[in-house]
Each structure stands twice: as C-alpha cells, then as structure tokens.
Coordinates of C-alpha atoms and ligand atoms in Angstrom, one line a residue:
X50 CA 228.8 174.3 137.5
X51 CA 225.3 174.2 136.2
X52 CA 224.0 170.8 135.1
X53 CA 222.6 170.7 131.5
X54 CA 218.9 170.1 131.1
X55 CA 219.0 167.7 128.1
X56 CA 220.9 164.5 127.8
X57 CA 224.1 164.4 125.7
X58 CA 224.2 161.0 124.1
X59 CA 227.4 159.0 123.3
X60 CA 226.5 159.1 119.6
X61 CA 223.9 160.2 117.2
X62 CA 223.8 159.9 113.4
X63 CA 224.1 163.1 111.4
X64 CA 221.1 162.9 109.1
X65 CA 220.4 165.9 106.9
X66 CA 218.2 166.8 103.9
X67 CA 220.7 165.1 101.6
X68 CA 220.2 161.8 103.3
X69 CA 216.5 162.1 103.5
X70 CA 216.1 163.1 99.9
X71 CA 218.3 160.2 98.7
X72 CA 216.2 157.6 100.6
X73 CA 212.9 159.2 99.5
X74 CA 214.1 159.1 95.9
X75 CA 215.0 155.4 96.2
X76 CA 211.5 154.7 97.7
X77 CA 209.9 156.5 94.8
X78 CA 212.1 154.7 92.2
X79 CA 210.3 151.4 92.3
X80 CA 213.4 149.4 93.3
X81 CA 214.2 149.3 97.0
X82 CA 216.2 146.2 97.7
X83 CA 219.7 145.4 96.4
X84 CA 220.3 147.1 93.0
X85 CA 221.9 150.2 91.4
X86 CA 222.4 152.1 94.7
X87 CA 224.3 149.2 96.2
X88 CA 226.4 149.0 93.1
X89 CA 227.2 152.7 93.3
X90 CA 228.0 152.4 97.0
X91 CA 230.4 149.6 96.1
X92 CA 232.1 151.6 93.4
X93 CA 232.5 154.6 95.7
X94 CA 234.2 152.3 98.3
X95 CA 236.7 151.1 95.7
X96 CA 237.4 154.8 94.9
X97 CA 237.9 155.6 98.6
X98 CA 240.0 152.6 99.6
X99 CA 241.9 151.7 96.5
X100 CA 240.6 148.2 96.6
X101 CA 239.5 146.8 93.2
X102 CA 236.3 145.1 94.5
X103 CA 233.7 145.8 97.0
X104 CA 230.6 144.0 98.2
X105 CA 227.7 145.4 100.2
X106 CA 226.3 143.3 103.1
X107 CA 223.7 143.9 105.7
X108 CA 226.3 144.2 108.6
X109 CA 230.0 143.9 109.2
X110 CA 229.2 140.8 111.2
X111 CA 227.5 139.2 108.2
X112 CA 230.5 140.2 106.1
X113 CA 232.9 138.5 108.6
X114 CA 230.8 135.4 108.6
X115 CA 230.9 134.9 104.8
X116 CA 234.5 135.9 104.5
X117 CA 235.6 133.2 107.0
X118 CA 233.3 130.7 105.3
X119 CA 234.6 131.5 101.8
X120 CA 238.2 131.2 103.1
X121 CA 237.2 127.8 104.5
X122 CA 238.4 128.8 108.0
X123 CA 236.8 126.3 110.4
X124 CA 237.5 123.4 112.8
X125 CA 241.1 123.1 113.7
X126 CA 242.1 126.5 112.4
X127 CA 243.4 129.4 114.5
X128 CA 242.7 133.1 113.9
X129 CA 244.9 135.8 115.5
X130 CA 242.9 138.8 116.8
X131 CA 243.1 141.3 119.6
X132 CA 240.8 140.7 122.6
X133 CA 240.1 144.4 122.8
X134 CA 237.5 144.5 120.0
X135 CA 233.8 144.1 119.5
X136 CA 232.6 140.5 120.3
X137 CA 231.1 140.0 116.8
X138 CA 234.4 139.1 115.3
X139 CA 235.1 136.5 118.0
X140 CA 231.5 135.2 117.7
X141 CA 232.0 134.6 114.0
X142 CA 235.3 132.8 114.6
X143 CA 233.6 130.6 117.2
X144 CA 230.6 129.9 115.0
X145 CA 232.9 128.7 112.3
X146 CA 234.4 126.3 115.0
X147 CA 237.8 127.9 114.6
X148 CA 239.8 129.1 117.6
X149 CA 240.5 132.8 118.3
X150 CA 244.1 133.3 119.4
X151 CA 244.4 136.6 121.3
X152 CA 247.3 139.0 121.1
X153 CA 247.8 141.8 123.6
X154 CA 247.4 145.5 122.8
X155 CA 249.5 148.6 123.2
X156 CA 248.1 150.0 126.4
X157 CA 248.3 153.6 125.1
X158 CA 246.6 153.3 121.7
X159 CA 244.5 150.1 122.5
X160 CA 245.6 148.8 119.1
X161 CA 247.0 145.2 118.6
X162 CA 250.7 145.1 119.5
X163 CA 252.2 143.9 116.2
X164 CA 255.4 142.9 117.9
X165 CA 253.5 140.2 119.8
X166 CA 251.8 138.5 116.8
X167 CA 254.6 136.3 115.6
X168 CA 255.0 134.3 118.8
X169 CA 251.3 133.3 118.6
X170 CA 251.6 131.7 115.1
X171 CA 251.4 127.9 114.9
X172 CA 251.0 125.4 112.0
X173 CA 247.2 125.9 112.4
X174 CA 247.1 129.7 112.1
X175 CA 245.2 130.7 109.0
X176 CA 244.5 134.5 109.4
X177 CA 245.2 137.7 111.3
X178 CA 242.3 140.1 112.0
X179 CA 243.8 143.4 113.0
X180 CA 241.3 146.1 114.2
X181 CA 241.9 149.7 113.5
X182 CA 240.9 150.7 117.0
X183 CA 238.8 153.9 117.5
X184 CA 239.9 155.0 114.0
X185 CA 243.7 154.7 114.5
X186 CA 245.2 152.2 112.1
X187 CA 247.0 149.1 113.3
X188 CA 250.7 148.9 112.4
X189 CA 250.0 147.4 108.9
X190 CA 253.7 147.3 107.7
X191 CA 254.6 145.0 110.5
X192 CA 251.4 142.9 110.1
X193 CA 251.8 142.5 106.4
X194 CA 255.4 141.5 106.8
X195 CA 254.5 138.7 109.3
X196 CA 251.5 137.6 107.2
X197 CA 253.8 137.3 104.1
X198 CA 256.5 135.4 106.0
X199 CA 254.0 132.8 107.3
X200 CA 251.6 132.8 104.4
X201 CA 248.6 134.1 106.4
X202 CA 245.5 135.9 105.2
X203 CA 244.8 139.4 106.6
X204 CA 241.2 140.5 107.2
X205 CA 241.2 144.1 108.4
X206 CA 238.4 144.8 110.8
X207 CA 237.8 148.3 109.5
X208 CA 234.5 148.9 111.3
X209 CA 236.0 152.1 112.9
X210 CA 238.1 153.0 109.8
X211 CA 236.1 154.8 107.2
X212 CA 238.5 157.8 106.6
X213 CA 241.4 156.1 108.4
X214 CA 244.8 156.2 106.6
X215 CA 248.1 154.4 107.4
X216 CA 251.1 156.0 105.8
X217 CA 248.9 157.6 103.1
X218 CA 246.9 154.4 102.4
X219 CA 243.2 154.1 103.3
X220 CA 242.2 151.1 105.4
X221 CA 241.5 148.2 103.0
X222 CA 243.9 149.6 100.5
X223 CA 246.8 147.2 101.2
X224 CA 245.7 144.4 98.8
X225 CA 244.0 142.3 101.5
X226 CA 240.4 141.9 102.7
X227 CA 238.7 144.5 104.8
X228 CA 235.3 144.8 106.4
X229 CA 233.5 148.1 107.3
X230 CA 230.4 148.7 109.4
X231 CA 227.6 151.2 108.8
X232 CA 225.8 150.6 112.2
X233 CA 224.4 154.0 113.3
X234 CA 227.2 154.5 115.8
X235 CA 229.9 154.3 113.1
X236 CA 231.4 157.2 111.2
X237 CA 229.0 156.8 108.3
X238 CA 225.7 154.9 108.6
X239 CA 223.2 153.2 106.3
X240 CA 220.9 152.3 109.3
X241 CA 222.5 148.9 109.5
X242 CA 225.0 147.7 106.9
X243 CA 228.5 146.7 106.0
X244 CA 231.0 146.5 103.1
X245 CA 233.7 144.0 102.2
X246 CA 236.6 145.2 100.1
X247 CA 239.0 142.8 98.4
X248 CA 241.1 142.3 95.3
X249 CA 240.4 138.6 94.4
X250 CA 238.0 137.8 91.6
X251 CA 237.3 134.2 92.6
X252 CA 236.7 135.2 96.3
X253 CA 234.4 138.0 95.2
X254 CA 232.3 135.5 93.2
X255 CA 232.1 133.1 96.2
X256 CA 231.2 135.9 98.6
X257 CA 228.4 137.2 96.3
X258 CA 226.9 133.7 96.2
X259 CA 227.1 133.3 100.0
X260 CA 225.5 136.7 100.4
X261 CA 222.4 135.8 98.5
X262 CA 221.0 132.2 98.7
X263 CA 223.8 130.9 96.5
X264 CA 222.0 132.3 93.5
X265 CA 224.0 133.6 90.6
X266 CA 223.1 136.9 88.9
X267 CA 221.6 139.8 90.6
X268 CA 217.8 139.9 91.3
X269 CA 217.5 143.3 89.8
X270 CA 218.8 141.9 86.5
X271 CA 216.7 138.8 86.7
X272 CA 213.5 140.9 87.1
X273 CA 214.5 143.5 84.5
X274 CA 213.2 143.6 81.0
X275 CA 214.2 140.5 79.1
X276 CA 215.8 139.0 82.2
X277 CA 215.8 135.2 82.8
X278 CA 213.9 134.5 86.0
X279 CA 215.2 130.9 86.2
X280 CA 218.0 130.1 88.7
X281 CA 220.0 127.2 89.9
X282 CA 222.0 126.8 93.1
X283 CA 225.3 124.9 93.3
X284 CA 225.8 125.5 97.0
X285 CA 223.6 127.1 99.7
X286 CA 224.0 130.7 100.8
X287 CA 222.6 133.2 103.3
X288 CA 220.4 136.3 103.1
X289 CA 223.0 139.0 103.9
X290 CA 222.3 141.5 101.2
X291 CA 222.0 145.3 101.8
X292 CA 219.0 147.1 100.4
X293 CA 219.0 150.1 98.0
X294 CA 217.2 152.1 100.7
X295 CA 220.1 151.6 103.0
X296 CA 222.7 152.2 100.3
X297 CA 221.0 155.5 99.4
X298 CA 221.5 156.6 103.0
X299 CA 225.1 155.3 103.0
X300 CA 225.9 157.1 99.7
X301 CA 224.6 160.4 101.1
X302 CA 226.7 159.9 104.2
X303 CA 229.8 158.9 102.2
X304 CA 229.5 162.1 100.1
X305 CA 229.9 164.0 103.4
X306 CA 232.8 162.0 104.8
X307 CA 235.3 164.8 104.9
X308 CA 232.8 167.1 106.6
X309 CA 231.7 164.4 109.0
X310 CA 235.2 163.3 110.0
X311 CA 236.4 166.9 110.0
X312 CA 233.8 167.7 112.6
X313 CA 234.8 164.6 114.6
X314 CA 238.4 165.8 114.6
X315 CA 237.4 169.2 115.9
X316 CA 235.5 167.6 118.8
X317 CA 238.4 165.3 119.6
X318 CA 240.7 168.3 119.6
X319 CA 238.5 170.1 122.2
X320 CA 238.7 167.0 124.4
X321 CA 242.5 166.8 124.0
X322 CA 243.0 170.3 125.1
X323 CA 240.3 170.5 127.7
X324 CA 241.2 167.2 129.4
X325 CA 245.0 167.4 129.3
X326 CA 247.0 167.3 132.6
X327 CA 244.1 166.2 134.7
X328 CA 245.3 164.0 137.5
X329 CA 243.8 160.5 137.5
X330 CA 242.9 160.6 133.8
X331 CA 244.7 159.4 130.7
X332 CA 244.0 160.5 127.2
X333 CA 244.3 158.2 124.1
X334 CA 248.0 157.6 123.2
X335 CA 249.3 158.6 119.7
X336 CA 250.4 155.9 117.4
X337 CA 254.1 156.3 116.4
X338 CA 253.7 156.1 112.7
X339 CA 252.2 158.5 110.1
X340 CA 248.4 158.1 110.0
X341 CA 245.1 159.9 109.7
X342 CA 242.7 159.1 112.5
X343 CA 238.9 158.8 111.6
X344 CA 238.2 159.8 115.3
X345 CA 235.5 157.1 115.6
X346 CA 235.7 157.0 119.4
X347 CA 237.3 159.1 122.1
X348 CA 238.4 156.6 124.8
X349 CA 239.8 157.9 128.0
X350 CA 241.1 155.9 131.0
X351 CA 240.0 156.8 134.5
X352 CA 242.6 155.9 137.0
X353 CA 241.7 157.7 140.2
X354 CA 238.1 156.7 140.6
X355 CA 236.2 153.5 140.3
X356 CA 234.8 153.4 136.7
X357 CA 231.3 152.4 137.8
X358 CA 231.2 155.4 140.1
X359 CA 232.6 157.7 137.3
X360 CA 229.8 156.5 135.0
X361 CA 227.2 157.3 137.7
X362 CA 228.6 160.8 138.0
X363 CA 228.5 161.3 134.2
X364 CA 224.9 160.3 134.3
X365 CA 224.2 162.9 137.0
X366 CA 225.7 165.5 134.7
X367 CA 223.4 164.3 131.9
X368 CA 226.3 162.9 129.8
X369 CA 226.2 159.6 127.9
X370 CA 229.1 157.2 127.7
X371 CA 230.1 153.9 126.2
X372 CA 232.4 151.0 126.9
X373 CA 234.6 149.9 123.9
X374 CA 235.1 147.2 124.7
X375 CA 234.8 144.6 127.5
X376 CA 237.8 142.2 126.8
X377 CA 236.6 139.3 124.6
X378 CA 238.9 136.7 126.2
X379 CA 237.0 137.2 129.5
X380 CA 233.5 136.6 128.1
X381 CA 231.9 133.5 129.7
X382 CA 231.7 131.4 126.5
X383 CA 235.2 132.3 125.4
X384 CA 236.7 131.3 128.8
X385 CA 234.6 128.0 128.7
X386 CA 235.3 127.0 125.0
X387 CA 238.8 128.3 124.5
X388 CA 240.3 128.1 128.0
X389 CA 241.2 131.8 128.3
X390 CA 241.4 133.5 131.7
X391 CA 242.6 136.6 133.4
X392 CA 246.4 137.4 133.5
X393 CA 247.1 136.2 129.9
X394 CA 246.8 139.6 128.3
X395 CA 248.2 142.1 130.9
X396 CA 247.9 145.3 128.9
X397 CA 244.4 144.5 127.6
X398 CA 243.2 143.7 131.1
X399 CA 244.9 146.8 132.6
X400 CA 243.1 149.0 130.0
X401 CA 239.8 147.2 130.0
X402 CA 239.0 148.1 133.6
X403 CA 239.6 151.8 133.1
X404 CA 238.4 152.7 129.6
X405 CA 235.3 154.7 128.9
X406 CA 234.2 156.4 125.6
X407 CA 233.0 160.0 125.7
X408 CA 230.3 161.5 123.5
X409 CA 231.6 162.1 120.0
X410 CA 229.4 162.8 116.9
X411 CA 229.4 165.4 114.1
X412 CA 226.3 167.3 115.2
X413 CA 227.7 167.9 118.7
X414 CA 228.4 171.5 119.5
X415 CA 231.8 172.7 120.7
X416 CA 230.0 173.8 123.9
X417 CA 228.9 170.2 124.5
X418 CA 232.5 169.0 124.4
X419 CA 233.6 171.8 126.7
X420 CA 230.8 170.9 129.1
X421 CA 232.0 167.3 129.2
X422 CA 235.6 168.5 130.0
X423 CA 234.4 170.8 132.8
X424 CA 232.1 168.1 134.2
X425 CA 235.0 165.6 134.2
X426 CA 237.3 168.1 136.0
X427 CA 234.7 168.5 138.7
X428 CA 234.0 164.8 139.0
X429 CA 237.7 164.0 139.4
X430 CA 238.5 166.9 141.7
Ligands
PLP766 C1 230.6 147.6 115.1 C2 231.7 146.7 115.0 C3 231.6 145.5 114.3 C4 230.3 144.9 113.8 O1 229.6 145.8 113.0 P1 228.1 145.4 112.6 O2 227.9 146.2 111.3 O3 227.3 145.9 113.7 O4 228.0 144.0 112.4 C5 232.8 144.7 114.2 N1 234.0 145.1 114.7 C6 234.1 146.2 115.4 C7 235.4 146.6 116.0 C8 233.0 147.1 115.6 O5 233.1 148.2 116.3

C-alpha cells in the first residue's frame, strides 16, 4: 500500500469557529479569569451529570489534590485504585502521604475488576478511585455496594468520561465525587482544565477555599461595583482556578458534545470492523453491562509482534500512537515507596506490555481510520 504523506497524530482537538468566537468574546469582555463563564460551565456540568454541584479547576490533577486534602486523606490512610491509570492520581495519593492500594483490572476492558476490590479493604481504607477507562464506565453498582458496606468514599476518575453513561446514569451522577479533565487529548478541552462534581455543600465550600488561596467570595464579585475588596483567610489554599478564557473554550466544546462523541463512535466503529479477526491482535473487550462509551481512546493489544517494533512500523506508515498507560505499580518511586513489584497484578501486567492506543479524534476522516486498519494488516502479516 502507498504510505501517506502527512502524519496522522494520535489526537487533535476539534476547534471550530464557535470555539474561537467564544474565546474572542471573553477576551473582549474585560473579564478573563475565573468569573461568569466558569459559573456557566459549572452549571452545564450539573445539567449533564445530574450532580448538584460542580467546581471548575485548572486540571483534573489539581482537582484530585484538593479533593484528597478536603477529605483529610493523608498519612496512614489507604486509597484503592487501579494501577492501569494515568500516574497523576497515584502522584496525588503519594503527595498526600497516603498509600495507593492497587486492584487488578479486567484484561478485556482494562477497567478495574470490581470483584477484587473487597479483599483489599483494611481498617485504614478511606476511599475507592475507580477510573472509567477509555470512556467505558467501571461497574458502579458493585463499587457503590462495597463502598456503602465499608463506609468508603468514592471518587470517580472521570477524565475519560464526558459522555460516558452507566445504566443510563452519566459518570458523576451516582451521588459521589467525580473529577473530569479538559486536557487537549480528552473528549472536550479547555486548553487545560478540569471539573469536580459532587453533592455535598460543606465539601463544596472547602474545595472552593482550597482552590483559591483560602479566600472566601469570588474575585469577580469582590472587584465588581460596590464589592468589598477586603478579605480574610482562615486556612491556606492553592491557586488552582480555571480562567474564563478556558471556560469559554470548554463551553463551546460542551455544546458540541453529541457531535464530538458521535464522530468518535463512528471512527471506533471503523476500527472494530476493519481490525476484526486479525491474527495476533486483540480489540477492546465489551463491558457486560448496559452503558454508553464516550470512545475516549481506542486501545488494541498486539500479541504477535514486539510492541516496540510495532510502534516503529506505525511511524514508518506515518501513524501516531499512544500508550495508555504504563502500569503505575511498576513506576520507580511507587516500587520504592510502596513496596510494589511485578507479579502482584497479573492481568494489569499482561495487558500493559501489549496495549497501544490508535489515532482517534473527531476531525479524523473515515479514510484515515481505514488507512490505519490497512497499515496494521500489512504490519502484522
Ligand atoms: C488525563 C488524566 C488525568 C489528569 O488530567 P489533567 O487534567 O491532565 O490533570 C487523570 N486521570 C486520567 C485517567 C487521565 O487520563
């Protein structure tokens, strides 16, 4: 087959006139940091998820940091999480001096295996952080049941899950805490950014203080007409707020969510058809419960060729790729500080060596996806 001239990246944000106009309007408005656009973005997230409260932050990582802090999860506490996730979650647990306790995944879906959670619970366990991997929800009924029984907090890592539904409920809509990411690779972007959804008034208040210096009242209200510019701080906070420029971009993206995720589903369908029954290659498994997949990533497993070599071949065909994710329990500092090692999570380790993410973004053409399928057939022949 003929090798394409231009490089097909793993991902590219879909930025149209709507996005550009929204940001330009914000720039012209005279208020560009946290303000009315962030408020509107929060309201729209409550509508989408069914959560009663939402807080914009400048990344999902920042959101996880202040959530763990506000919940007073720290030294001596254990947090249950998959190892097959982005390292930022584990970093925040470690920075809080708590201990990540890893649960193995279902090899096929790469999602946390909910049946293995309970055996990892001890008297020190405080929270469970399920990840809706690649846009497929974790098995929330089982997780909620376990959390109730043992009185644990659930923090959904919903970084992949804008537009993800489990049995008709959007991620974050189960009455717990959820954290979303708007990094440019995610389904919708605000450049960088994140959102926390929750249903607890006191926790919301604490999170808003931690997000912005520990200062009560919003700056845009302090600086408005008749506002009181004085402030006091009862405990220190961070500088983790989102700007209105970012929220304006995020709002434009959110208004296109159905279109964006619809297009992702079409690309994924081309892969599923074009790559089926290829020897030496496994497609993503399908979760055994009713759900809607946001199609954040398309992760295949390469069995019949060394993955390094497979990636080299993709590069020769001008195709980009990603690795989601290197197993967290095998990162150097995690092994050193938490005593993890190989052979403790067999399914995670089996998958981690073979996974590779294919290009998937809304502005990709059908021909791009077909080209990837043909190239993979040739590479594995
Ligand atoms: C991207 C990602 C995060 C972190 O998001 P940021 O907004 O970049 O901080 C957390 N968890 C998972 C699973 C992710 O993919």
